[in-house]
XYZ file of C-alpha atoms in Angstrom:
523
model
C 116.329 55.386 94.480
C 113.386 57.641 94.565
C 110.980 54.574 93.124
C 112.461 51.391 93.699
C 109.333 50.082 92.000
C 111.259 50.508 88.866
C 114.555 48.385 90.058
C 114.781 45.133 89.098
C 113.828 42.554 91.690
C 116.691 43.184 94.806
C 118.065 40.071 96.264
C 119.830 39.424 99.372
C 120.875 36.679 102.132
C 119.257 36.588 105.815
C 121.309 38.593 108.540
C 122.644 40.353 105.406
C 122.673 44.119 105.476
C 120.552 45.716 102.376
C 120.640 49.512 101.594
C 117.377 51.153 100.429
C 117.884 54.839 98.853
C 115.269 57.568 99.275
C 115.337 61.321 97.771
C 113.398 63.740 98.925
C 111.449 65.939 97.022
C 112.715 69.174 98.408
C 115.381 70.638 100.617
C 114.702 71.816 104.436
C 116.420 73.895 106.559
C 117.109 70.790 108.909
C 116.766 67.734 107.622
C 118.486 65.975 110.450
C 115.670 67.140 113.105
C 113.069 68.229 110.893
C 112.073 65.295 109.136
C 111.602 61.713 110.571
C 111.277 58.569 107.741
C 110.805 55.057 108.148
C 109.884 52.198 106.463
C 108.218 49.244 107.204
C 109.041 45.865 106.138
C 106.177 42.745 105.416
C 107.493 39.047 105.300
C 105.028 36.987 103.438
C 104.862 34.661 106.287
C 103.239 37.700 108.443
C 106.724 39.102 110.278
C 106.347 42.712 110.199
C 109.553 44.882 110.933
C 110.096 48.230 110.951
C 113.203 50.115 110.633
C 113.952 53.816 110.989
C 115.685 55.867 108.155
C 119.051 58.096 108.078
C 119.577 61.884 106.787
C 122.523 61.429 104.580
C 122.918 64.626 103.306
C 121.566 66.894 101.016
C 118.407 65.426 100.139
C 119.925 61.754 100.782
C 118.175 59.277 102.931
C 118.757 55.960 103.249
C 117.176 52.816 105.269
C 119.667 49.833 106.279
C 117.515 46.333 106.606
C 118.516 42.453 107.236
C 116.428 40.113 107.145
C 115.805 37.551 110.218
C 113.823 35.090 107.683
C 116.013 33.059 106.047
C 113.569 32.659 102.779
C 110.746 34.293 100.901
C 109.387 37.411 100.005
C 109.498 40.663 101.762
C 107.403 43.806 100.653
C 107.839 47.351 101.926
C 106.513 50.772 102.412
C 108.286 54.435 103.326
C 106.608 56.788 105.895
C 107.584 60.297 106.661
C 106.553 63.029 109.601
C 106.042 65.466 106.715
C 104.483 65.642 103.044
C 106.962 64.869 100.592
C 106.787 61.933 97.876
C 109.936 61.193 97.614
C 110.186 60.119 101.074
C 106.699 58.150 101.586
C 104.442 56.103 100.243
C 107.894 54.446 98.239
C 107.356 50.999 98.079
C 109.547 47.700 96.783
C 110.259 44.006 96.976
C 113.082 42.277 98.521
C 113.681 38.454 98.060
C 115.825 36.596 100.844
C 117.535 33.321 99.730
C 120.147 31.237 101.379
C 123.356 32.286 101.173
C 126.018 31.065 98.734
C 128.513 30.798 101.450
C 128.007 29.958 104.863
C 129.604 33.813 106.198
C 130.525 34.788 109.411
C 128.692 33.434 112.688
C 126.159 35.960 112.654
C 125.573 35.672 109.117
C 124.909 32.037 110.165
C 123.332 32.128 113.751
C 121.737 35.820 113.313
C 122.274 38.938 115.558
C 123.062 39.207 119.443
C 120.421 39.092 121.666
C 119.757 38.374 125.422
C 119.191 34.603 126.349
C 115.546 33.229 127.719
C 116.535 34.192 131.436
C 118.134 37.028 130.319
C 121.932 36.487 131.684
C 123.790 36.116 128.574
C 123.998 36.565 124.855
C 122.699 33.880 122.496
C 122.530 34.876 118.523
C 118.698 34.441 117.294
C 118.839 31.030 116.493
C 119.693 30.065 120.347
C 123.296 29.958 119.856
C 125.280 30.483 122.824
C 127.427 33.452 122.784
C 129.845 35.217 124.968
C 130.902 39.294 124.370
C 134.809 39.563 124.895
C 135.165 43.032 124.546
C 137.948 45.556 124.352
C 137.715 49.474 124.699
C 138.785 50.972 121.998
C 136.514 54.450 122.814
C 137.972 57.072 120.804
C 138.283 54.938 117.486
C 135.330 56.448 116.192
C 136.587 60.237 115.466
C 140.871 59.900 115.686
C 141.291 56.573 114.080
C 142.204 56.069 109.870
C 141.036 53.028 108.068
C 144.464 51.913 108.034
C 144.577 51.814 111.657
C 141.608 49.933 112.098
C 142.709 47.601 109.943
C 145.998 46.802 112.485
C 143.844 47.366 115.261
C 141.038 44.549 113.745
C 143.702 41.892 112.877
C 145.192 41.692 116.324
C 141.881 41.933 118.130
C 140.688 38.942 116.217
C 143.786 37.057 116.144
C 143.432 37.220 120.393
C 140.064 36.448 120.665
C 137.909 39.763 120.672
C 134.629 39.984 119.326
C 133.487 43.277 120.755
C 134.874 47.335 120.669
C 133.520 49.835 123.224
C 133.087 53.402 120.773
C 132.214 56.454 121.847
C 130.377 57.491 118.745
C 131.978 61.001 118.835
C 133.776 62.867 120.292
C 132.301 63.885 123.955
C 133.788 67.061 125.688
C 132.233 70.117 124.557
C 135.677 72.046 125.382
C 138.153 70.131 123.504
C 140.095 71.581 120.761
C 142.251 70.657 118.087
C 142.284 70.310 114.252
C 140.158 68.025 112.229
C 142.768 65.784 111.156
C 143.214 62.183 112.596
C 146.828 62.077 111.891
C 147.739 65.314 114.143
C 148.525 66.048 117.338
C 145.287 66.470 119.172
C 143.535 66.166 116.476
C 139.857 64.744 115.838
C 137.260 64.689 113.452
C 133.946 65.691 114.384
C 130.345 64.669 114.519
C 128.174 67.433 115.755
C 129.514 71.310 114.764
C 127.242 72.290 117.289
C 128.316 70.020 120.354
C 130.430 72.786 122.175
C 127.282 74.266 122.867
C 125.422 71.431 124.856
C 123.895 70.419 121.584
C 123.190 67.572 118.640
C 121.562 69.235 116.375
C 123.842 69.853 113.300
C 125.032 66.500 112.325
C 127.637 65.869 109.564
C 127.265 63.395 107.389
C 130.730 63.243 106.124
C 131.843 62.065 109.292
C 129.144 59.211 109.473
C 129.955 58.127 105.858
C 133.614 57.582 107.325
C 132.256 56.118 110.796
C 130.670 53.256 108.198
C 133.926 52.487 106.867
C 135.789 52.194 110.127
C 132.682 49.887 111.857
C 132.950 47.815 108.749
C 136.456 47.375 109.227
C 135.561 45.873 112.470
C 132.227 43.625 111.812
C 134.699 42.071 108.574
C 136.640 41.102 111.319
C 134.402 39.308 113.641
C 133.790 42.738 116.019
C 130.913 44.020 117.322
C 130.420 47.642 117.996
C 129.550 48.841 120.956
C 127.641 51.898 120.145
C 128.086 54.389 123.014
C 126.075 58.035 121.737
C 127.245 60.381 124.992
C 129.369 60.035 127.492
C 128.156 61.259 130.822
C 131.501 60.767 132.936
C 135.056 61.645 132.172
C 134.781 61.686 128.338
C 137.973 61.875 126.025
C 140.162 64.257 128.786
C 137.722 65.303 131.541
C 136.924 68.765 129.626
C 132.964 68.666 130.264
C 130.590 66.049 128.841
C 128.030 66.528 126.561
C 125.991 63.773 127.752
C 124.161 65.169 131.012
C 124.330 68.305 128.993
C 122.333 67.720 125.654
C 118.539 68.149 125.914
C 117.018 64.644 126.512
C 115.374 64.806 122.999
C 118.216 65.435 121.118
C 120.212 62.838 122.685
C 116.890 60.524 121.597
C 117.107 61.589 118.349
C 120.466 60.346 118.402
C 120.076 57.429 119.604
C 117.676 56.851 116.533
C 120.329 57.914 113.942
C 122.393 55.386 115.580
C 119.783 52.506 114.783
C 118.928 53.676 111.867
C 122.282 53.839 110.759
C 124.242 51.080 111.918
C 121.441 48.685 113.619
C 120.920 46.469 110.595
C 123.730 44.744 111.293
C 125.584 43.741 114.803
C 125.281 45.990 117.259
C 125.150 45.979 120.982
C 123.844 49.675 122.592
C 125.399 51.650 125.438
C 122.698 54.418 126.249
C 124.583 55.236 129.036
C 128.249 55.372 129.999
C 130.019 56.534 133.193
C 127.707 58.047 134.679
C 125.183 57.211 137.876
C 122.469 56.178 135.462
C 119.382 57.998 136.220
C 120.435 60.879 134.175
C 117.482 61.976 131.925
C 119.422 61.742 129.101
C 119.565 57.779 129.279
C 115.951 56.928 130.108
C 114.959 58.841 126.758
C 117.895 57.228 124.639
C 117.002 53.448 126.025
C 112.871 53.951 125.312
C 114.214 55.534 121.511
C 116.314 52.603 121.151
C 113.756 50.194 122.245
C 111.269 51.814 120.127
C 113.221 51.635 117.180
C 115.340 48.440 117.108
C 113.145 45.826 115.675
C 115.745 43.123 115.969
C 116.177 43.068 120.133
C 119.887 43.756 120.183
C 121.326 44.333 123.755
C 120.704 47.439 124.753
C 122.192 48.880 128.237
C 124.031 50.809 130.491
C 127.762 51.149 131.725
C 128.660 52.546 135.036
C 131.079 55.195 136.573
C 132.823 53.140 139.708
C 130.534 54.805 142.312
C 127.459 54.670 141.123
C 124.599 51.784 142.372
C 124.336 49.978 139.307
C 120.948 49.297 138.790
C 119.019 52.179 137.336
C 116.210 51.896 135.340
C 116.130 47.934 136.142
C 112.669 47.385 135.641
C 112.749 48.976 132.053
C 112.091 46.057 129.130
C 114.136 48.347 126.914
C 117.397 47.452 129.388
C 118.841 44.383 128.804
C 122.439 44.543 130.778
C 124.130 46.742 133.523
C 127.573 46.827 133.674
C 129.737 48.073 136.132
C 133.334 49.747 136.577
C 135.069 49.042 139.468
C 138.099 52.152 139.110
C 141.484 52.350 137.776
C 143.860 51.665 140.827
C 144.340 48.211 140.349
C 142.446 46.863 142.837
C 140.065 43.324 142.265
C 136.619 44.511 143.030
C 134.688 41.424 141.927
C 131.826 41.644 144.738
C 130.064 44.721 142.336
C 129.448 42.172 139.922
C 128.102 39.518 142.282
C 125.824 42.364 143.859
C 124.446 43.551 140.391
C 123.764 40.136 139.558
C 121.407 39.689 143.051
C 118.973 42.678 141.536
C 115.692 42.050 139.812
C 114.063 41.569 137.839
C 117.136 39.663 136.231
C 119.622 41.707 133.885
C 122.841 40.736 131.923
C 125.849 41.803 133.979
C 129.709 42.418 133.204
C 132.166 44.368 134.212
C 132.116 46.820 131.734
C 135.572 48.457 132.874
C 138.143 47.393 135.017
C 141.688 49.154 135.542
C 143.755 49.933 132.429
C 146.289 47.767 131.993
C 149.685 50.243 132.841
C 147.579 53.226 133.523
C 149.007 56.137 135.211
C 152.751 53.395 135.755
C 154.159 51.196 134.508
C 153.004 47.346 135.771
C 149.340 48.733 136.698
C 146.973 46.122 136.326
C 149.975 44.656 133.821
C 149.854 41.074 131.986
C 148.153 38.147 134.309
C 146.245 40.341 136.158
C 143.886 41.398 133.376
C 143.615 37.120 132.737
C 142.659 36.906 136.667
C 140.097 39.797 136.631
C 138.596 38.590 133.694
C 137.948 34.841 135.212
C 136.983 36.428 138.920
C 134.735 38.792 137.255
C 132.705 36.229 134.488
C 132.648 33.601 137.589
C 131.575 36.144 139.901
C 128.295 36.349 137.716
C 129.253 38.413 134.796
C 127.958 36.225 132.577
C 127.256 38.555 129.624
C 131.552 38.654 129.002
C 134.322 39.974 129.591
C 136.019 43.656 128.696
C 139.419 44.625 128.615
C 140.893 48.014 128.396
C 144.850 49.271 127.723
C 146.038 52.775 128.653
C 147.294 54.917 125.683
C 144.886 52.563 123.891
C 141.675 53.612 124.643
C 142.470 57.434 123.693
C 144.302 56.508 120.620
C 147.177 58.323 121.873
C 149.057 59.093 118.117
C 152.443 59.303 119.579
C 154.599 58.143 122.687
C 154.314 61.879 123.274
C 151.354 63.567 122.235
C 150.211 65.876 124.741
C 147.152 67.006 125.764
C 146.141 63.794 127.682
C 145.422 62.920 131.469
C 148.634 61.248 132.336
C 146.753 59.079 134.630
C 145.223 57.682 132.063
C 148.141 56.941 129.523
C 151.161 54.529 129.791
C 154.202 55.773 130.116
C 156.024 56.368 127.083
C 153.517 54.373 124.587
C 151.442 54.899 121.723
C 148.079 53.173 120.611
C 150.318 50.499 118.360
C 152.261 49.562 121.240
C 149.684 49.580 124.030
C 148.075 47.067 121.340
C 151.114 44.443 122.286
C 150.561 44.543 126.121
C 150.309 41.388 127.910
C 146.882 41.325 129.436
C 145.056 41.972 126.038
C 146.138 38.657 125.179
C 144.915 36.910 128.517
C 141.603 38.058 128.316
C 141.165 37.085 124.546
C 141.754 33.464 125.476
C 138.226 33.408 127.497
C 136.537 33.430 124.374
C 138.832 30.660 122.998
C 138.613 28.762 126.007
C 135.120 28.441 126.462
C 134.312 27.957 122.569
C 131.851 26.191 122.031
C 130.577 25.723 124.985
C 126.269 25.499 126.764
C 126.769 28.715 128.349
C 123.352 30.344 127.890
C 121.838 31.470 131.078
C 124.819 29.718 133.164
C 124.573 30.794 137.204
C 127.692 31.553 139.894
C 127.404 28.572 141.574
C 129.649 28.226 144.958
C 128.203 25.053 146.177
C 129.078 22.585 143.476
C 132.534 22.281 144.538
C 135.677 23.538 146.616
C 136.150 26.379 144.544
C 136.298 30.051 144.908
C 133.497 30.762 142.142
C 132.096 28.726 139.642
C 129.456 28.729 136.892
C 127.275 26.243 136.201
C 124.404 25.025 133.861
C 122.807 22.768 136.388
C 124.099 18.871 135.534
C 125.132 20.038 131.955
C 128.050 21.986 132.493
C 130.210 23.317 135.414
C 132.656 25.735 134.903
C 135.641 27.563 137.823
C 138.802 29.118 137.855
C 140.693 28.900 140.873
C 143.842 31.059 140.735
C 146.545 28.655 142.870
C 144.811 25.469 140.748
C 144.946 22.313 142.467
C 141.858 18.991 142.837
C 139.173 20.388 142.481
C 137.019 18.762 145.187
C 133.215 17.855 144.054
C 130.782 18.632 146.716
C 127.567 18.312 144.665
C 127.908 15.214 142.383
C 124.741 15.485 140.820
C 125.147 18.852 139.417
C 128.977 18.095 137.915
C 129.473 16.177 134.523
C 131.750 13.336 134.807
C 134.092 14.829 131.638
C 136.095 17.389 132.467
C 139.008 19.684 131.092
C 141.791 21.516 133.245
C 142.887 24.538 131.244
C 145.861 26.887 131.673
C 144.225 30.144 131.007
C 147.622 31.830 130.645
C 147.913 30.155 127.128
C 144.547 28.170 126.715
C 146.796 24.993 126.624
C 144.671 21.891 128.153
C 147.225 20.639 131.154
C 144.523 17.400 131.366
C 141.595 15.876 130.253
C 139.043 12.884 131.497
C 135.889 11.567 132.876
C 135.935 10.752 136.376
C 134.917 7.358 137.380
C 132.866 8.457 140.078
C 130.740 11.656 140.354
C 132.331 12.405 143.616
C 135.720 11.730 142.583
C 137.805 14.828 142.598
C 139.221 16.570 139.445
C 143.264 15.974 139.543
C 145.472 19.358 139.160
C 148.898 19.641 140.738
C 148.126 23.002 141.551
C 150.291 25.751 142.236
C 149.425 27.621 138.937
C 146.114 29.516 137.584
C 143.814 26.687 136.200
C 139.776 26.663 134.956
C 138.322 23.661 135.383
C 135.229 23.245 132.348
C 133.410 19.525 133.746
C 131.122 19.540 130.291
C 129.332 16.311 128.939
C 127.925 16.965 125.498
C 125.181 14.233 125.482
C 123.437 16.336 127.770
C 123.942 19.526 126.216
């Protein structure tokens, strides 16, 4: 609208996205780097929020806001870098009321953000929250809405709430034709990003970027919001991300909030890469800048980098690691990041593939047992799984044009969708439901147990990978209820209150078991 003062009054629920229209008054040679608009958002209680507009073509803008109050009266007002009335100085009302119906949980609880200590996710209300996330990278650019929708009902139905995106496609020297439904084929983002550059953006392929991320946040899934790649990209043919000026990948980074931060997000600035690449420092102070709703922002690591750059930054919130794709259990990276201050969110953001490279690589229980050793290791922020054949969106069984390293032998996307592990790792999220997790610590001194959690005398959770008693050697710190779960199937083998605080909790043992020892009076 190019004077909302003439719409009638606009209504919408908190958390709920709203869409704002803007035309500008004339056309410029660029708008997507010549022209910056914002607007800025008044509650009547005092909250001020600003959010960043997008260039949606032609002389299209638009400005994506949610409200965090969940009542009253919110005013606002459009800036712009450069004269033109169409753009500022436009000016409306927006009235939040309660919701008819209840929605999803962040509808309910409000978006992701870090927890007091800064360890874990909690939605804005305090709610505890746990990411279980899956890597779905090249979604963004060979995936059709169709295919999302498959992809979205299985995710869901095990337990996912989170996809890893690269936003577009990363290496500057792949080729192929812009369709999703052939052969090497991909749709594209930025005509100029052969070149080392972001500077001619296409709209087109936003407009069906909204459609696929909507798919997923319908279904309970977070997008994780990746702008760059700065490792091994889509198939190793040279990165854009240490390439592209640090300015343009800023600007990015801004479209990306603008865009799609109105609604859950969590930010990657930085993927597979060492982390101090220039690029990343500008995207994380853009995003921080720009995100008025303090939704995780971090960075994800290639396998030998030190995990820990820009630490002191308030715009990073997490650092996640990747500890390789041969298989091997690496969970002391996680239990090192978590030692560095000041305190950040950990996770392992990327552990093997399951049947990368072979068949039976990192195949079926093992994802289940990295994904307990890795959360109780410290990696409190979640868990993340990954499937070979999967994370390219390999089209066909055989589609060429891919590392074979990095595919599973003889499967497509759809089938690497039905492997084992995927299912494993889903069931954390079920598992732990529910449960006080916010700010929870690796606690080894609580009991006999190779790693625990534990939110001291409130909740104490382990998983010990042969199961047996679980021997308490600090009473005071242990709940007397517990639960003994089979995280192979989330089926509860036994349940109780101990009589005694240093009475042990009974397993048979000889198969993988978490033990959750969780009394909700003193939650």
């Amino acid at each position: 609208m190019s004077d909302s003062r003439s719409e009638a009054e606009r209504v919408a629920g908190p958390w709920r996205q709203t869409e704002i229209a803007l035309t500008g008054a004339r056309d410029y040679a660029n708008p997507y780097t010549d022209v910056d608009v914002w607007a800025e958002f008044t509650h009547e209680s005092g909250t001020v929020l600003r959010r960043p507009a997008f260039w949606d073509g032609g002389r299209d803008w638009k400005v994506r806001f949610a409200s965090p109050e969940t009542d009253g009266r919110w005013t606002w007002l459009s800036g712009n870098s450069v004269p033109d009335e169409g753009l500022s100085g436009q000016s409306g009302e927006l009235v939040v009321r309660p919701a008819a119906d209840d929605g999803d949980a962040f509808h309910r609880h409000g978006f992701w953000r870090m927890s007091p200590g800064g360890r874990s996710l909690v939605h804005a209300d305090g709610t505890p929250a746990l990411l279980v996330g899956d890597t779905a990278w090249a979604l963004p650019w060979r995936a059709t809405e169709d295919q999302v929708t498959r992809y979205a009902d299985d995710r869901r139905a095990k337990g996912f709430n989170a996809a890893l995106l690269m936003s577009v496609q990363p290496d500057m020297d792949a080729r192929g034709p812009r369709d999703r439904t052939a052969d090497e084929g991909f749709d594209v983002g930025f005509e100029d990003l052969p070149t080392g550059h972001v500077n001619v953006l296409r709209p087109a392929y936003f407009r069906c970027l909204d459609h696929l991320i909507g798919i997923l946040r319908d279904h309970g899934i977070v997008p994780v919001l990746q702008p760059l790649f700065h490792g091994f990209g889509w198939k190793g043919l040279r990165v854009a991300g240490p390439v592209v000026p640090p300015q343009e990948y800023a600007r990015y980074c801004r479209y990306l909030v603008a865009r799609y931060g109105a609604a859950p997000t969590v930010y990657l600035v930085g993927a597979d890469g060492g982390g101090h690449e220039p690029q990343i420092a500008a995207g994380g102070a853009e995003v921080g800048r720009w995100d008025g709703y303090g939704q995780p922002c971090g960075i994800h690591y290639r396998p030998h980098a030190d995990n820990r750059a820009h630490q002191s930054e308030t715009w990073l919130h997490f650092q996640w690691c990747q500890t390789g794709h041969m298989g091997g259990h690496v969970q002391e990276r996680v239990a090192d990041m978590w030692r560095n201050t000041p305190a950040k969110a950990v996770a392992n953001g990327e552990p093997t593939y399951e049947n990368t490279g072979r068949p039976g690589r990192a195949a079926g229980w093992w994802q289940g047992h990295e994904a307990w050793s890795n959360l109780c290791a410290g990696g409190t922020m979640g868990v993340v799984y990954g499937a070979a054949s999967l994370w390219q969106w390999r089209l066909h069984s055989a589609e060429a044009g891919h590392e074979e390293f990095f595919l599973a032998e003889g499967a497509d996307w759809r089938e690497a969708l039905d492997f084992e592990g995927s299912r494993h790792v889903g069931l954390v999220a079920r598992i732990l439901e529910g449960l006080p997790l916010t700010d929870m610590r690796p606690d080894w001194r609580s009991a006999l147990a190779p790693r625990g959690l534990s939110v001291p005398g409130v909740l104490y959770l382990c998983y010990a990978e042969e199961g047996g008693p679980l021997f308490i050697t600090d009473p005071a710190n242990v709940p007397l209820p517990y639960r003994v779960v089979d995280p192979r199937t989330g089926e509860t083998v036994r349940e109780g209150v101990r009589a005694t605080a240093a009475e042990p909790v009974p397993d048979e043992g000889g198969a993988p078991r978490v033990y959750i020892c969780h009394d909700p009076n003193r939650s």
